[in-house]
Amino acid sequence: MYTVNLKKKILDANEEAAFKNSRLFHQYKIKCLNVISSPGSGKTTILSRTIEALKGKIKIGVVEGDLKTDLDTQKIKKTGAAAIQIETNGAGHLSAEQVYEALQNLPLAKLNLVFIENVGNLVCPSDFVLGEHGRVVVLSTAEGDDKPAKYPSTFAKADILLINKIDLLGNVDFDTSRVRADALKLNKNLKIFEISAKTAAGLQNWYDYLLGFVAG
Ligand SMILES: Nc1nc2c(ncn2[C@@H]2O[C@H](COP(=O)(O)OP(=O)(O)OP(=O)(O)O)[C@@H](O)[C@H]2O)c(=O)[nH]1
Ligand SMILES: [Mg+2]
């Protein structure tokens, strides 16, 4: 019982901080997407490509979350975009308060869109709202097509599913139609894009979606 109450308190405190973040986004007319996946599905690669492709159209900033290192922030900065690293030192998700502090270090007045790359983890981040306008879950074809069924909460709470690494189809056992069916059963409004951040296949649809999302 005590642990249940403690978890509720943590989530309530997180929601308060998330509200601060959403007020900040509103103040600066910024859209924010929270990007969630297992480690290595391709989040940073997708974000880097997206930033490059939308240069001159959308000004993007990135909050990076990892247990350790600023390796992903260094990769994003190579694109010229503003990025800030949060090291969680063991926690498997980002909290809204951590994101609030990180946002103070981004040039918000110059941005239209902030991506939050959450800690690589298909479970914990789904419980913690960060003040985002939408959630993106990335599933790569190398991870197996049973993931929506096994990790339903993350897929149920997402707005967009990016099925990444479609260049590997044929070399891995991955039934895209199963993933689509299972994910849509959990969330009939989920928008699904099949992409390869390596070859750029399918990415134009994702870019077009983002342009509309930021304008809307
Ligand atoms: N074949 C293939 N490899 C990819 C693709 N996208 C990313 N990768 C590779 O997958 C590996 C992991 O990519 P990252 O972008 O670092 O993945 P991540 O989700 O950011 O990883 P974490 O931040 O550690 O959770 C790298 O070696 C990428 O080059 C893709 O579409 N196809
Ligand atoms: Mg990454």
XYZ file of C-alpha atoms and ligand atoms in Angstrom:
249
model
C 0.000 0.000 0.000
C 2.805 2.372 0.982
C 4.628 1.741 -2.310
C 1.440 2.437 -4.259
C 1.036 5.806 -2.497
C 4.682 6.663 -3.020
C 4.405 5.914 -6.735
C 1.302 8.128 -6.921
C 3.153 10.988 -5.188
C 6.081 10.698 -7.603
C 3.729 10.726 -10.583
C 1.742 13.702 -9.192
C 4.963 15.702 -8.679
C 6.015 14.776 -12.200
C 2.705 16.009 -13.614
C 3.177 19.375 -11.909
C 6.595 19.767 -13.519
C 5.188 18.602 -16.865
C 2.625 21.401 -16.611
C 5.485 23.910 -16.208
C 7.070 22.514 -19.366
C 3.864 22.744 -21.359
C 3.434 26.380 -20.246
C 6.978 27.085 -21.426
C 6.257 25.473 -24.816
C 3.059 27.508 -25.100
C 4.890 30.735 -24.213
C 7.509 30.163 -26.937
C 5.053 28.628 -29.471
C 7.096 25.437 -29.558
C 5.809 21.944 -30.329
C 7.407 19.084 -28.401
C 7.664 15.375 -29.171
C 8.802 12.765 -26.644
C 10.692 9.967 -28.435
C 10.658 6.559 -26.718
C 12.188 3.206 -27.659
C 14.487 0.384 -26.636
C 18.223 1.131 -26.731
C 19.595 1.162 -30.251
C 16.369 1.278 -32.284
C 17.693 4.362 -34.080
C 16.340 7.404 -32.213
C 19.461 9.572 -32.508
C 20.044 8.570 -36.126
C 16.439 9.450 -37.022
C 16.651 12.799 -35.213
C 19.966 13.718 -36.868
C 18.596 12.926 -40.335
C 15.366 14.780 -39.612
C 17.201 17.900 -38.463
C 19.376 17.873 -41.608
C 16.402 17.304 -43.924
C 14.240 20.033 -42.385
C 16.955 22.702 -42.168
C 15.495 26.028 -43.237
C 11.938 24.733 -42.644
C 11.784 23.898 -38.932
C 14.178 25.032 -36.201
C 14.706 21.993 -34.012
C 16.274 21.642 -30.559
C 16.906 18.375 -28.747
C 16.905 17.277 -25.115
C 18.886 14.050 -24.848
C 18.406 11.531 -22.052
C 20.883 8.778 -21.239
C 22.073 6.990 -18.126
C 25.627 8.127 -18.876
C 27.647 10.110 -21.441
C 26.807 12.981 -23.768
C 27.556 10.935 -26.890
C 24.110 11.492 -28.409
C 24.223 15.232 -27.720
C 27.565 15.401 -29.523
C 26.002 13.613 -32.537
C 23.044 16.015 -32.620
C 25.309 19.067 -32.296
C 27.195 17.945 -35.403
C 24.029 18.796 -37.373
C 24.248 22.371 -36.053
C 21.125 21.995 -33.888
C 21.022 23.052 -30.247
C 21.101 20.077 -27.893
C 21.419 19.503 -24.175
C 22.217 16.267 -22.360
C 20.555 14.918 -19.235
C 22.475 12.116 -17.523
C 20.036 10.209 -15.326
C 22.795 8.290 -13.505
C 20.812 5.083 -13.421
C 17.169 6.097 -13.841
C 15.507 4.424 -16.815
C 13.364 7.419 -17.799
C 13.445 11.212 -17.883
C 11.425 13.168 -15.347
C 9.592 16.376 -16.207
C 11.670 18.329 -13.676
C 14.914 17.213 -15.361
C 13.489 18.327 -18.696
C 12.432 21.703 -17.218
C 15.998 22.348 -16.083
C 17.411 21.246 -19.445
C 15.025 23.541 -21.331
C 16.603 26.569 -19.582
C 19.740 25.770 -21.598
C 18.112 25.690 -25.030
C 17.564 28.837 -27.150
C 13.774 28.474 -26.916
C 13.007 31.812 -28.608
C 14.692 30.486 -31.779
C 12.985 27.062 -31.919
C 9.771 25.680 -33.441
C 10.145 22.072 -32.331
C 11.832 20.305 -29.424
C 12.487 16.581 -29.545
C 13.073 14.852 -26.223
C 15.026 11.650 -26.817
C 14.098 9.623 -23.764
C 16.373 7.042 -22.132
C 16.481 3.830 -24.185
C 13.787 1.812 -22.426
C 10.469 0.507 -23.717
C 8.811 0.400 -20.284
C 9.454 3.187 -17.726
C 9.254 6.347 -19.908
C 5.635 5.624 -20.781
C 4.495 6.495 -17.211
C 6.145 9.930 -17.116
C 4.547 12.796 -19.014
C 7.031 15.552 -19.834
C 4.701 18.273 -21.112
C 4.978 17.023 -24.683
C 2.368 17.519 -27.414
C 2.903 14.025 -28.748
C 4.775 10.795 -28.289
C 6.793 8.918 -30.851
C 7.652 5.267 -30.267
C 10.405 3.804 -32.425
C 10.534 0.055 -33.035
C 13.296 -1.349 -35.222
C 12.884 -4.473 -37.288
C 15.823 -6.070 -35.461
C 13.905 -6.109 -32.164
C 11.161 -8.554 -33.128
C 7.548 -8.125 -34.162
C 6.092 -9.154 -30.781
C 6.976 -5.886 -29.013
C 3.591 -4.075 -29.210
C 1.939 -7.154 -27.710
C 4.569 -7.493 -24.960
C 4.974 -3.791 -24.083
C 1.430 -2.523 -24.657
C 1.506 0.603 -22.501
C 4.171 2.376 -24.534
C 2.350 1.725 -27.800
C -1.083 2.512 -26.351
C 0.089 5.961 -25.183
C 1.986 6.903 -28.366
C 0.725 9.093 -31.201
C 3.248 7.955 -33.792
C 5.001 4.651 -34.430
C 8.174 4.738 -36.491
C 9.063 1.237 -37.696
C 12.778 1.771 -38.332
C 15.503 -0.265 -40.090
C 13.214 -1.504 -42.865
C 16.425 -1.930 -44.888
C 16.986 -5.055 -42.761
C 13.681 -6.696 -43.758
C 14.476 -10.031 -45.350
C 17.449 -10.533 -43.043
C 15.425 -10.518 -39.830
C 12.219 -12.298 -38.826
C 9.852 -9.350 -38.643
C 6.259 -9.303 -39.822
C 5.347 -5.648 -40.336
C 1.647 -6.442 -40.749
C 1.620 -8.152 -37.326
C 3.174 -5.067 -35.715
C 0.653 -2.799 -37.430
C -2.295 -4.969 -36.368
C -1.145 -5.365 -32.738
C -0.287 -1.673 -32.357
C -3.564 -0.508 -33.920
C -5.500 -2.884 -31.660
C -3.979 -1.001 -28.695
C -4.379 2.419 -30.225
C -6.554 2.865 -33.283
C -5.381 6.462 -33.829
C -1.684 5.590 -34.015
C 0.038 7.012 -37.108
C 2.538 4.510 -38.474
C 5.522 5.255 -40.714
C 7.858 2.568 -42.068
C 11.317 4.075 -42.430
C 15.020 3.472 -42.700
C 17.204 6.123 -41.107
C 20.105 4.479 -42.939
C 18.784 4.587 -46.529
C 16.183 7.381 -45.973
C 13.409 5.117 -47.307
C 10.006 6.318 -46.118
C 11.360 9.399 -44.377
C 9.644 11.934 -46.641
C 6.227 10.947 -45.203
C 7.589 11.503 -41.682
C 8.992 14.923 -42.679
C 5.671 15.930 -44.259
C 3.875 14.880 -41.090
C 6.241 16.990 -38.955
C 5.775 20.063 -41.159
C 2.011 19.783 -40.666
C 2.376 19.069 -36.955
C 4.507 22.159 -36.338
C 2.239 24.372 -38.451
C -0.975 23.082 -36.803
N 20.560 -0.911 -40.728
C 20.152 0.178 -40.069
N 20.822 0.618 -39.004
C 20.356 1.720 -38.381
C 19.197 2.421 -38.804
N 18.981 3.445 -37.957
C 19.963 3.403 -37.044
N 20.801 2.377 -37.297
C 21.992 1.971 -36.538
O 21.549 1.459 -35.280
C 22.490 1.762 -34.254
C 21.811 2.489 -33.108
O 21.333 3.741 -33.581
P 21.078 4.965 -32.607
O 20.529 6.062 -33.445
O 22.276 5.245 -31.784
O 19.958 4.339 -31.672
P 19.300 5.001 -30.357
O 17.889 4.530 -30.314
O 19.503 6.465 -30.359
O 20.150 4.315 -29.196
P 20.189 4.749 -27.620
O 20.279 6.230 -27.554
O 21.393 4.056 -27.105
O 18.920 4.217 -27.015
C 23.594 2.596 -34.923
O 24.652 1.755 -35.267
C 22.893 3.134 -36.180
O 23.802 3.414 -37.225
C 18.511 1.922 -39.954
O 17.488 2.448 -40.395
N 19.023 0.796 -40.534
Mg 20.310 7.691 -28.909
